[in-house]
Amino acid sequence: MRWVVLLLLTAVVGCSKPSLPPLDTNATVLAFGDSLTAGVGASAGKDYPAQLAHLCGCQVINAGISGETTSEGLQRLLEVLDETQPDLVILLEGGNDILRNQSLPQMQQNLAAMIAEVKGRGIDVLLLAVPEKSLFLAPSPIYSELADEYQLPLLEDNLTQLLREPKLKSDAVHLNADGYQQLAQQIFSKLQQEGAFSE
């Protein structure tokens, strides 16, 4: 019986092991995505990357393009990585594919290609899930599948929960300044849990 308990404890400890290397104030974080990264719905400086920069004390580059699909993001990513040389990439993309009823298998393939490119350069990725199109908002299962496949830290329900709150939204699909502030705080907390920043 004792060895069973030890095995269970080992499993629990193993699951809670931080998955990201520590970053300091000299680190560069690349926030890559669409309008939710660009900060549509909030005034300048109230987007989530700007608010995350205040929390972590490091450089957070906002590489969000409003209206971008994953196909367009995949084409853009290489140049942005070359220009910014980040230590960590926060990937929040796919919402426009879903809203425009584009192929979900192609969306998953595009996101996988982006993740593979980033990780192939030795850069870590934090993945954020976006909701699928349904009566009741729920995160698309594509993101958990990718997180499992590539062993990525994932914020799965956070954006969906924020978008359920009218007081945190500027319109049906975008957050307002308070919503982006909460998203930045949740991202920072996740990065702390994963070992990137001290708690």
mmCIF file of C-alpha atoms in Angstrom:
data_model
loop_
_atom_site.group_PDB
_atom_site.id
_atom_site.type_symbol
_atom_site.label_atom_id
_atom_site.label_comp_id
_atom_site.label_asym_id
_atom_site.label_seq_id
_atom_site.Cartn_x
_atom_site.Cartn_y
_atom_site.Cartn_z
ATOM 1 C CA MET A 1 0.000 0.000 0.000
ATOM 2 C CA ARG A 2 2.857 2.353 0.851
ATOM 3 C CA TRP A 3 4.351 2.127 -2.631
ATOM 4 C CA VAL A 4 0.966 2.988 -4.161
ATOM 5 C CA VAL A 5 0.845 6.176 -2.075
ATOM 6 C CA LEU A 6 4.399 7.032 -3.097
ATOM 7 C CA LEU A 7 3.560 6.526 -6.757
ATOM 8 C CA LEU A 8 0.518 8.774 -6.442
ATOM 9 C CA LEU A 9 2.553 11.466 -4.704
ATOM 10 C CA THR A 10 5.203 11.245 -7.399
ATOM 11 C CA ALA A 11 2.538 11.621 -10.068
ATOM 12 C CA VAL A 12 1.027 14.671 -8.368
ATOM 13 C CA VAL A 13 4.426 16.319 -7.934
ATOM 14 C CA GLY A 14 5.304 15.519 -11.537
ATOM 15 C CA CYS A 15 2.096 17.122 -12.794
ATOM 16 C CA SER A 16 2.736 20.311 -10.842
ATOM 17 C CA LYS A 17 6.317 20.787 -12.037
ATOM 18 C CA PRO A 18 6.796 24.192 -13.691
ATOM 19 C CA SER A 19 6.936 23.869 -17.460
ATOM 20 C CA LEU A 20 8.561 27.211 -18.362
ATOM 21 C CA PRO A 21 12.106 28.415 -17.638
ATOM 22 C CA PRO A 22 12.364 31.531 -15.469
ATOM 23 C CA LEU A 23 12.317 34.919 -17.189
ATOM 24 C CA ASP A 24 13.653 38.204 -15.844
ATOM 25 C CA THR A 25 13.044 41.876 -16.590
ATOM 26 C CA ASN A 26 15.362 41.663 -19.614
ATOM 27 C CA ALA A 27 13.107 39.077 -21.259
ATOM 28 C CA THR A 28 11.081 39.746 -24.397
ATOM 29 C CA VAL A 29 7.570 38.319 -24.570
ATOM 30 C CA LEU A 30 5.811 38.273 -27.940
ATOM 31 C CA ALA A 31 2.019 38.534 -27.812
ATOM 32 C CA PHE A 32 0.952 37.203 -31.209
ATOM 33 C CA GLY A 33 -2.621 37.163 -32.407
ATOM 34 C CA ASP A 34 -5.581 39.052 -33.807
ATOM 35 C CA SER A 35 -7.849 41.848 -32.539
ATOM 36 C CA LEU A 36 -7.986 40.421 -29.006
ATOM 37 C CA THR A 37 -4.231 40.902 -28.827
ATOM 38 C CA ALA A 38 -4.290 44.240 -30.675
ATOM 39 C CA GLY A 39 -6.732 45.496 -28.033
ATOM 40 C CA VAL A 40 -9.803 46.317 -30.109
ATOM 41 C CA GLY A 41 -12.429 47.688 -27.730
ATOM 42 C CA ALA A 42 -10.015 49.501 -25.419
ATOM 43 C CA SER A 43 -8.062 52.738 -25.629
ATOM 44 C CA ALA A 44 -4.326 52.844 -26.362
ATOM 45 C CA GLY A 45 -2.249 51.255 -23.629
ATOM 46 C CA LYS A 46 -5.178 49.266 -22.239
ATOM 47 C CA ASP A 47 -4.646 46.167 -24.403
ATOM 48 C CA TYR A 48 -3.627 43.000 -22.579
ATOM 49 C CA PRO A 49 0.052 43.025 -23.720
ATOM 50 C CA ALA A 50 0.553 46.556 -22.363
ATOM 51 C CA GLN A 51 -1.079 45.627 -19.070
ATOM 52 C CA LEU A 52 0.926 42.398 -18.884
ATOM 53 C CA ALA A 53 4.138 44.399 -19.318
ATOM 54 C CA HIS A 54 3.289 46.377 -16.169
ATOM 55 C CA LEU A 55 2.733 43.153 -14.247
ATOM 56 C CA CYS A 56 5.885 41.305 -15.331
ATOM 57 C CA GLY A 57 8.218 44.308 -15.599
ATOM 58 C CA CYS A 58 9.552 43.021 -18.914
ATOM 59 C CA GLN A 59 9.085 43.918 -22.561
ATOM 60 C CA VAL A 60 5.851 42.605 -24.056
ATOM 61 C CA ILE A 61 5.542 43.218 -27.790
ATOM 62 C CA ASN A 62 2.012 43.576 -29.128
ATOM 63 C CA ALA A 63 1.951 41.778 -32.483
ATOM 64 C CA GLY A 64 -1.817 41.669 -32.813
ATOM 65 C CA ILE A 65 -3.486 42.305 -36.188
ATOM 66 C CA SER A 66 -7.234 42.897 -36.185
ATOM 67 C CA GLY A 67 -9.146 40.539 -38.453
ATOM 68 C CA GLU A 68 -6.269 38.134 -38.965
ATOM 69 C CA THR A 69 -6.949 34.450 -39.589
ATOM 70 C CA THR A 70 -4.576 31.629 -38.691
ATOM 71 C CA SER A 71 -3.551 31.285 -42.353
ATOM 72 C CA GLU A 72 -2.517 34.942 -42.398
ATOM 73 C CA GLY A 73 -0.871 34.623 -39.001
ATOM 74 C CA LEU A 74 1.177 31.665 -40.161
ATOM 75 C CA GLN A 75 2.461 33.694 -43.119
ATOM 76 C CA ARG A 76 3.370 36.613 -40.831
ATOM 77 C CA LEU A 77 4.904 34.718 -37.935
ATOM 78 C CA LEU A 78 8.376 33.980 -39.311
ATOM 79 C CA GLU A 79 9.191 37.613 -39.987
ATOM 80 C CA VAL A 80 7.894 38.713 -36.595
ATOM 81 C CA LEU A 81 9.999 36.072 -34.825
ATOM 82 C CA ASP A 82 13.075 37.163 -36.772
ATOM 83 C CA GLU A 83 12.470 40.816 -35.887
ATOM 84 C CA THR A 84 11.657 40.389 -32.197
ATOM 85 C CA GLN A 85 13.738 37.366 -31.082
ATOM 86 C CA PRO A 86 11.390 36.633 -28.150
ATOM 87 C CA ASP A 87 12.011 34.449 -25.113
ATOM 88 C CA LEU A 88 8.330 33.486 -24.917
ATOM 89 C CA VAL A 89 5.372 33.617 -27.317
ATOM 90 C CA ILE A 90 1.766 34.031 -26.168
ATOM 91 C CA LEU A 91 -0.416 32.702 -28.981
ATOM 92 C CA LEU A 92 -4.042 33.864 -29.147
ATOM 93 C CA GLU A 93 -5.456 33.267 -32.595
ATOM 94 C CA GLY A 94 -8.262 31.417 -34.346
ATOM 95 C CA GLY A 95 -11.276 33.537 -33.465
ATOM 96 C CA ASN A 96 -11.635 34.924 -36.972
ATOM 97 C CA ASP A 97 -11.446 31.448 -38.514
ATOM 98 C CA ILE A 98 -14.319 30.401 -36.272
ATOM 99 C CA LEU A 99 -16.401 33.542 -36.851
ATOM 100 C CA ARG A 100 -16.006 33.194 -40.631
ATOM 101 C CA ASN A 101 -16.851 29.486 -40.618
ATOM 102 C CA GLN A 102 -13.484 28.549 -42.092
ATOM 103 C CA SER A 103 -12.189 24.991 -42.001
ATOM 104 C CA LEU A 104 -11.474 23.946 -38.413
ATOM 105 C CA PRO A 105 -9.042 21.174 -39.450
ATOM 106 C CA GLN A 106 -7.132 23.800 -41.452
ATOM 107 C CA MET A 107 -7.195 26.160 -38.475
ATOM 108 C CA GLN A 108 -5.760 23.422 -36.276
ATOM 109 C CA GLN A 109 -3.101 22.668 -38.874
ATOM 110 C CA ASN A 110 -2.153 26.354 -39.079
ATOM 111 C CA LEU A 111 -1.893 26.694 -35.309
ATOM 112 C CA ALA A 112 0.171 23.507 -35.143
ATOM 113 C CA ALA A 113 2.542 24.879 -37.777
ATOM 114 C CA MET A 114 2.939 28.116 -35.803
ATOM 115 C CA ILE A 115 3.625 26.231 -32.583
ATOM 116 C CA ALA A 116 6.125 23.932 -34.308
ATOM 117 C CA GLU A 117 7.946 26.920 -35.801
ATOM 118 C CA VAL A 118 8.222 28.698 -32.460
ATOM 119 C CA LYS A 119 9.276 25.610 -30.517
ATOM 120 C CA GLY A 120 11.699 24.655 -33.290
ATOM 121 C CA ARG A 121 13.563 27.851 -32.458
ATOM 122 C CA GLY A 122 13.786 26.867 -28.802
ATOM 123 C CA ILE A 123 11.118 29.383 -27.748
ATOM 124 C CA ASP A 124 8.358 28.462 -25.307
ATOM 125 C CA VAL A 125 4.665 28.991 -26.069
ATOM 126 C CA LEU A 126 1.696 29.835 -23.860
ATOM 127 C CA LEU A 127 -1.497 28.969 -25.735
ATOM 128 C CA LEU A 128 -4.832 30.716 -25.175
ATOM 129 C CA ALA A 129 -8.065 29.063 -26.282
ATOM 130 C CA VAL A 130 -10.854 30.989 -27.997
ATOM 131 C CA PRO A 131 -14.529 30.003 -27.857
ATOM 132 C CA GLU A 132 -16.143 27.919 -30.541
ATOM 133 C CA LYS A 133 -19.323 29.200 -32.184
ATOM 134 C CA SER A 134 -22.195 27.851 -30.103
ATOM 135 C CA LEU A 135 -25.249 28.972 -28.159
ATOM 136 C CA PHE A 136 -23.346 28.585 -24.896
ATOM 137 C CA LEU A 137 -19.769 29.840 -25.081
ATOM 138 C CA ALA A 138 -17.244 27.065 -24.616
ATOM 139 C CA PRO A 139 -13.566 26.872 -25.579
ATOM 140 C CA SER A 140 -12.821 25.104 -28.832
ATOM 141 C CA PRO A 141 -11.383 21.626 -28.117
ATOM 142 C CA ILE A 142 -8.713 22.271 -30.774
ATOM 143 C CA TYR A 143 -6.618 24.154 -28.233
ATOM 144 C CA SER A 144 -6.504 21.420 -25.604
ATOM 145 C CA GLU A 145 -5.608 18.922 -28.325
ATOM 146 C CA LEU A 146 -2.705 21.116 -29.446
ATOM 147 C CA ALA A 147 -1.591 21.725 -25.859
ATOM 148 C CA ASP A 148 -1.511 17.967 -25.243
ATOM 149 C CA GLU A 149 0.283 17.252 -28.509
ATOM 150 C CA TYR A 150 2.984 19.876 -28.007
ATOM 151 C CA GLN A 151 3.072 19.803 -24.191
ATOM 152 C CA LEU A 152 2.149 23.478 -23.850
ATOM 153 C CA PRO A 153 0.780 25.440 -20.913
ATOM 154 C CA LEU A 154 -2.796 26.376 -21.805
ATOM 155 C CA LEU A 155 -5.303 28.972 -20.648
ATOM 156 C CA GLU A 156 -8.395 27.135 -21.764
ATOM 157 C CA ASP A 157 -11.518 28.602 -20.130
ATOM 158 C CA ASN A 158 -10.299 32.077 -19.193
ATOM 159 C CA LEU A 159 -11.154 34.037 -22.332
ATOM 160 C CA THR A 160 -14.481 32.242 -22.668
ATOM 161 C CA GLN A 161 -15.432 33.165 -19.107
ATOM 162 C CA LEU A 162 -14.455 36.802 -19.624
ATOM 163 C CA LEU A 163 -16.550 36.989 -22.796
ATOM 164 C CA ARG A 164 -19.564 35.735 -20.842
ATOM 165 C CA GLU A 165 -19.497 38.924 -18.745
ATOM 166 C CA PRO A 166 -21.237 41.887 -20.446
ATOM 167 C CA LYS A 167 -19.479 44.385 -18.152
ATOM 168 C CA LEU A 168 -16.083 43.185 -19.456
ATOM 169 C CA LYS A 169 -16.967 43.414 -23.171
ATOM 170 C CA SER A 170 -16.912 46.263 -25.684
ATOM 171 C CA ASP A 171 -18.993 44.275 -28.183
ATOM 172 C CA ALA A 172 -20.041 40.684 -28.860
ATOM 173 C CA VAL A 173 -16.509 39.370 -29.479
ATOM 174 C CA HIS A 174 -14.103 41.873 -27.887
ATOM 175 C CA LEU A 175 -13.184 42.799 -24.338
ATOM 176 C CA ASN A 176 -13.028 46.307 -22.916
ATOM 177 C CA ALA A 177 -10.175 47.768 -20.868
ATOM 178 C CA ASP A 178 -11.347 46.003 -17.689
ATOM 179 C CA GLY A 179 -11.649 42.718 -19.565
ATOM 180 C CA TYR A 180 -8.159 43.015 -21.008
ATOM 181 C CA GLN A 181 -6.820 43.905 -17.564
ATOM 182 C CA GLN A 182 -8.316 40.727 -16.143
ATOM 183 C CA LEU A 183 -6.961 38.710 -19.069
ATOM 184 C CA ALA A 184 -3.474 40.154 -18.489
ATOM 185 C CA GLN A 185 -3.685 39.274 -14.787
ATOM 186 C CA GLN A 186 -4.785 35.714 -15.566
ATOM 187 C CA ILE A 187 -1.985 35.288 -18.091
ATOM 188 C CA PHE A 188 0.549 36.606 -15.588
ATOM 189 C CA SER A 189 -0.762 34.266 -12.889
ATOM 190 C CA LYS A 190 -0.470 31.334 -15.286
ATOM 191 C CA LEU A 191 3.087 32.322 -16.170
ATOM 192 C CA GLN A 192 3.892 32.464 -12.465
ATOM 193 C CA GLN A 193 2.382 29.009 -11.919
ATOM 194 C CA GLU A 194 4.428 27.639 -14.811
ATOM 195 C CA GLY A 195 7.676 29.057 -13.393
ATOM 196 C CA ALA A 196 8.298 31.944 -15.795
ATOM 197 C CA PHE A 197 7.997 34.593 -13.087
ATOM 198 C CA SER A 198 8.298 34.373 -9.309
ATOM 199 C CA GLU A 199 5.075 34.323 -7.309
#
